[in-house]
Short mmCIF file of C-alpha atoms in Angstrom, two decimals:
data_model
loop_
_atom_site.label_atom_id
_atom_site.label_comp_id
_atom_site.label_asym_id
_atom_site.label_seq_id
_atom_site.Cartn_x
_atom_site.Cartn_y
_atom_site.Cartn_z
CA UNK T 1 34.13 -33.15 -85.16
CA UNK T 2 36.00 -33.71 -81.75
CA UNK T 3 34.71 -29.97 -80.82
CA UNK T 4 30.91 -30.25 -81.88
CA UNK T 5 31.20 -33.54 -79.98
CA UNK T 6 33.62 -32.23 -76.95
CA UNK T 7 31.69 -29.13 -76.06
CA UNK T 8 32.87 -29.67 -72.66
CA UNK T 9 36.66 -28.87 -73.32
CA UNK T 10 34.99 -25.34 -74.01
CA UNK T 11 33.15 -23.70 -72.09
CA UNK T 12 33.97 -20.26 -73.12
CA UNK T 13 37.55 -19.28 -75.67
CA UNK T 14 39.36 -17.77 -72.40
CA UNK T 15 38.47 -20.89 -70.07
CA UNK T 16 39.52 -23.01 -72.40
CA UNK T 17 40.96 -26.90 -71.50
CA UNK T 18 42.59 -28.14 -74.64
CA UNK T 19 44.01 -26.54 -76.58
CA UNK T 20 44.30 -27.59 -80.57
CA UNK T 21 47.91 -28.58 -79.75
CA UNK T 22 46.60 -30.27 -76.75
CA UNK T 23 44.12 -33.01 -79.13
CA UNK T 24 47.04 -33.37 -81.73
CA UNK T 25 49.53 -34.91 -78.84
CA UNK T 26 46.45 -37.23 -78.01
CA UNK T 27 45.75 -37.68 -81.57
CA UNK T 28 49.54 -38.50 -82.32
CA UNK T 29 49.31 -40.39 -78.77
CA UNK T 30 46.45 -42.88 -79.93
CA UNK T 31 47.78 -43.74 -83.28
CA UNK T 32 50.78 -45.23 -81.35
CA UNK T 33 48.55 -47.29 -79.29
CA UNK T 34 46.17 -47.95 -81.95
CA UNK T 35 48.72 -49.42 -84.52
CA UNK T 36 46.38 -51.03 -86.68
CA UNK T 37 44.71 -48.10 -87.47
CA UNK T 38 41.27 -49.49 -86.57
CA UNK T 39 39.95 -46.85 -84.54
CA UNK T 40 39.75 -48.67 -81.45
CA UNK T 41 41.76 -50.43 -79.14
CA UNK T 42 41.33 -53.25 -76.37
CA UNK T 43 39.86 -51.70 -73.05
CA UNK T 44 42.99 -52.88 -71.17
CA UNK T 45 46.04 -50.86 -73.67
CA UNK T 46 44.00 -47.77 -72.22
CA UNK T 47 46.55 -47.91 -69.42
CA UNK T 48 49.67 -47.25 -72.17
CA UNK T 49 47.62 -44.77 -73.79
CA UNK T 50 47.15 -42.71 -70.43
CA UNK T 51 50.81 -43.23 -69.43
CA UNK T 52 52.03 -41.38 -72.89
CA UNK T 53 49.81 -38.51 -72.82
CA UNK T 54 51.59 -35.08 -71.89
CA UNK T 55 50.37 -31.61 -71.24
CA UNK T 56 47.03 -30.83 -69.56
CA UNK T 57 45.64 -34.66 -70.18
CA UNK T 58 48.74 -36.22 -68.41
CA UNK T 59 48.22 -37.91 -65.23
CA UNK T 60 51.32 -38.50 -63.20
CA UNK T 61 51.30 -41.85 -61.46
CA UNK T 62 52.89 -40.52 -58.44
CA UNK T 63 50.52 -38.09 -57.37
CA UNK T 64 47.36 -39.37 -59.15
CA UNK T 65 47.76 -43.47 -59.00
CA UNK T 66 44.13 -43.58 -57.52
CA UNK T 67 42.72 -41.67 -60.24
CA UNK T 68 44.75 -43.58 -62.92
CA UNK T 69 43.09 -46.72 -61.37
CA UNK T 70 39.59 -44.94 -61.84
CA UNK T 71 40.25 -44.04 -65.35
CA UNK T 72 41.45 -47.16 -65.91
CA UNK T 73 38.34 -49.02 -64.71
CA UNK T 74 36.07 -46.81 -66.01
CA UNK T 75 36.24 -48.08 -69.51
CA UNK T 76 36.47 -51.49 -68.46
CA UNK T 77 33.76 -51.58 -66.61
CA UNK T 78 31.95 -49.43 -69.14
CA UNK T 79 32.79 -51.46 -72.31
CA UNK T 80 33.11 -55.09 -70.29
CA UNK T 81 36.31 -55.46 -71.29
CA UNK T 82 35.97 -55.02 -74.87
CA UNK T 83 37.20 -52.28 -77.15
CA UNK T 84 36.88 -48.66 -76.75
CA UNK T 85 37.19 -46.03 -79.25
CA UNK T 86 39.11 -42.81 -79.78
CA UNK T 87 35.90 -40.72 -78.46
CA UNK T 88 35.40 -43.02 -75.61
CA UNK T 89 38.96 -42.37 -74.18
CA UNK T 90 38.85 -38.60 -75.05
CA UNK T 91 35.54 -37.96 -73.32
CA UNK T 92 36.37 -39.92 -69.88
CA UNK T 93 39.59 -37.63 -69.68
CA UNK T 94 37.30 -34.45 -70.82
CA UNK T 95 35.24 -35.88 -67.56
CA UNK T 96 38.10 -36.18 -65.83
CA UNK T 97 39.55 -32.82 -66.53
CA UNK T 98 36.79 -30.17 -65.17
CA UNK T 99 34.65 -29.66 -62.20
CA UNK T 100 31.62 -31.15 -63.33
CA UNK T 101 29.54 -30.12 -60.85
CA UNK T 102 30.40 -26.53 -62.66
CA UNK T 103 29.83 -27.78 -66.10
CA UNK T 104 27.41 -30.39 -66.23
CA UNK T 105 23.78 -30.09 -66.11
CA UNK T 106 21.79 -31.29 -63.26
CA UNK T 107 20.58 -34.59 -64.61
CA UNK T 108 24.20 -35.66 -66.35
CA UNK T 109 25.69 -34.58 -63.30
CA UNK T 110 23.58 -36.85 -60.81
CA UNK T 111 24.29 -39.93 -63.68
CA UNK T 112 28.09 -38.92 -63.45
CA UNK T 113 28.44 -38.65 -60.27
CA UNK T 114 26.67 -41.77 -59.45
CA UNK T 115 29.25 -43.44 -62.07
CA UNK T 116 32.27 -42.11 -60.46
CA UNK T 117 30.98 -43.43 -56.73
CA UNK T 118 29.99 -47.05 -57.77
CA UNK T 119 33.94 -47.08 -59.82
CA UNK T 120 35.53 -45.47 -56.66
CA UNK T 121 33.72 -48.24 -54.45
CA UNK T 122 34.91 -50.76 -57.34
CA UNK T 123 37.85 -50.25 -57.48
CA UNK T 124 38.32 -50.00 -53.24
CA UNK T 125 37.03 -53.46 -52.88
CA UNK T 126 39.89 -54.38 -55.84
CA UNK T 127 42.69 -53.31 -54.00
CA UNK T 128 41.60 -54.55 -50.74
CA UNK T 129 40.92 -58.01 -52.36
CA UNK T 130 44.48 -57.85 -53.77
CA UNK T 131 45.84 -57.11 -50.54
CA UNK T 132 44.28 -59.40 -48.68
CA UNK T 133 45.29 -62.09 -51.50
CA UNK T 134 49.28 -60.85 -51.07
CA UNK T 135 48.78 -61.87 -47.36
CA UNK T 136 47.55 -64.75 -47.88
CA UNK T 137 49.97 -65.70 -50.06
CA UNK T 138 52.88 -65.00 -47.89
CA UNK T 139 51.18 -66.25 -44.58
CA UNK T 140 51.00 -70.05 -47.20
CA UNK T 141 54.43 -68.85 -47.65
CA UNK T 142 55.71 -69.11 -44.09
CA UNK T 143 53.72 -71.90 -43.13
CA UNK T 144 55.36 -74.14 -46.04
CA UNK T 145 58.72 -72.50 -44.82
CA UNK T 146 57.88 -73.79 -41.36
CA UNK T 147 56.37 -77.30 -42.51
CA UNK T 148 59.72 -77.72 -43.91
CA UNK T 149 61.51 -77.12 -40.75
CA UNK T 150 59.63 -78.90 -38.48
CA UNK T 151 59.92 -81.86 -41.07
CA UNK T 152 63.33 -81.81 -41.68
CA UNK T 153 63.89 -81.84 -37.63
CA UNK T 154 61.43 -84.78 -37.28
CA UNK T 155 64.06 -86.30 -39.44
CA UNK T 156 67.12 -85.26 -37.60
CA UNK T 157 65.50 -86.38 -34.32
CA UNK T 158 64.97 -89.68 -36.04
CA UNK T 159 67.87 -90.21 -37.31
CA UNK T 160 69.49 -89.52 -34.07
CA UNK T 161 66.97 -91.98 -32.05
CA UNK T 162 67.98 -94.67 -34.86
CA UNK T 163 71.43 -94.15 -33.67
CA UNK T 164 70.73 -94.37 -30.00
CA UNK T 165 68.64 -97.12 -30.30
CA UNK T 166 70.90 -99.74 -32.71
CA UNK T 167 74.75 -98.36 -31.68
CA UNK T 168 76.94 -99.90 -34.18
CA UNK T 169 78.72 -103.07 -33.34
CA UNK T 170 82.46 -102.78 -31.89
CA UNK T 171 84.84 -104.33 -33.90
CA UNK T 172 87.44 -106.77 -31.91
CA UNK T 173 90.11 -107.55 -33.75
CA UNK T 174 92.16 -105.62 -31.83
CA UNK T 175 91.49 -107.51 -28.31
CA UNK T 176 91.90 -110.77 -29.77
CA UNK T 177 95.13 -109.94 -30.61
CA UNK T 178 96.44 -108.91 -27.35
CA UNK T 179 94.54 -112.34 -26.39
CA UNK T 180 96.71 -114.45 -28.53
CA UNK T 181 100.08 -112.24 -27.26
CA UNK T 182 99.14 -113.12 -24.04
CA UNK T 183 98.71 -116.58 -24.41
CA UNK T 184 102.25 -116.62 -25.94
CA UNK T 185 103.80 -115.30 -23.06
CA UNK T 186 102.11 -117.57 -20.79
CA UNK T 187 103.36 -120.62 -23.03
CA UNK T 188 106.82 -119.54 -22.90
CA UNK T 189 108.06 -120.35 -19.12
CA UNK T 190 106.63 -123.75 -19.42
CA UNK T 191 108.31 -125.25 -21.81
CA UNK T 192 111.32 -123.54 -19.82
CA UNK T 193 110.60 -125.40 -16.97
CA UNK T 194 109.76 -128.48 -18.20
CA UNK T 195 113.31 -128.75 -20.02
CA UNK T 196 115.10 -127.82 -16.79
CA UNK T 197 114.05 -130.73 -15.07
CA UNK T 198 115.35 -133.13 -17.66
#
């Protein structure tokens, strides 16, 4: 079935894609994703499913993260969202996998082609919406962090002119003190004198 319907994969026996070994390791691949056995899975697991996949359908995220994105979008934007099947994943990557200007025919290539623009153009405006969205978020970011200091010197400065402007009061116990020593002293010859003149 997956070779009547994936004529694509082969073209001729010597230029051949996939190999039989090649659809088992998807095969083996999807039935780990699909654990419920239902034949299809949610649009978005199609990420896990692509990360798994080895040999001549693996994409490696370092060198193709663009194209990972595209495959990615492609069968949300495809299926809205919704669930895909195993066909639906396995023809996208047989897409993916040739030169299709080589092995499609004139009309499916103009339809592909158009696809593969208007996801490419997609998926552009994504990441420049989630860049400009990261900015924005740390530019609120810094201008909370700098709210906070300016408030929390308004405060200091207050505090400070509150200080300036109602000193505490001076304590003067200690004055008195030397007042009433003083006074003392003072008393003292007096009564001196006074006796000395009896």
């Amino acid at each position: 079935i997956i070779v009547e319907n994936f004529s694509l994969f082969y073209s001729t026996e010597e230029d051949q894609l996939l190999s039989p070994n090649d659809l088992r390791h998807y095969q083996i691949i999807w039935n780990m994703v699909d654990d419920k056995r239902e034949g299809v899975i949610p649009a978005f697991r199609v990420k896990f499913l692509l990360r798994l996949l080895r040999g001549r359908l693996e994409v490696d995220l370092d060198k193709d993260k663009l194209l990972f994105k595209h495959m990615c979008y492609e069968m949300e934007r495809l299926h809205s969202g919704g669930d895909v099947t195993f066909h639906d994943v396995l023809s996208m990557l047989s897409y993916r996998s040739v030169d299709i200007r080589k092995s499609l025919q004139l009309e499916e290539l103009l339809a592909r082609e158009q696809l593969e623009y208007t996801i490419e153009e997609e998926v552009a405006k994504q990441t420049i919406r989630m860049w400009l969205k990261k900015c924005l978020k740390r530019i609120r970011a810094k201008q909370q962090q700098s709210c906070s200091i300016i408030h929390s010197l308004r405060e200091s400065q207050q505090q400070e002119l509150s200080r300036f402007l109602n000193p505490p009061s001076i304590e003067t116990t200690q004055p008195s003190d030397d007042l009433n020593l003083n006074n003392q002293d003072n008393a003292q010859p007096e009564v001196l004198s006074s006796t000395h003149v009896f």
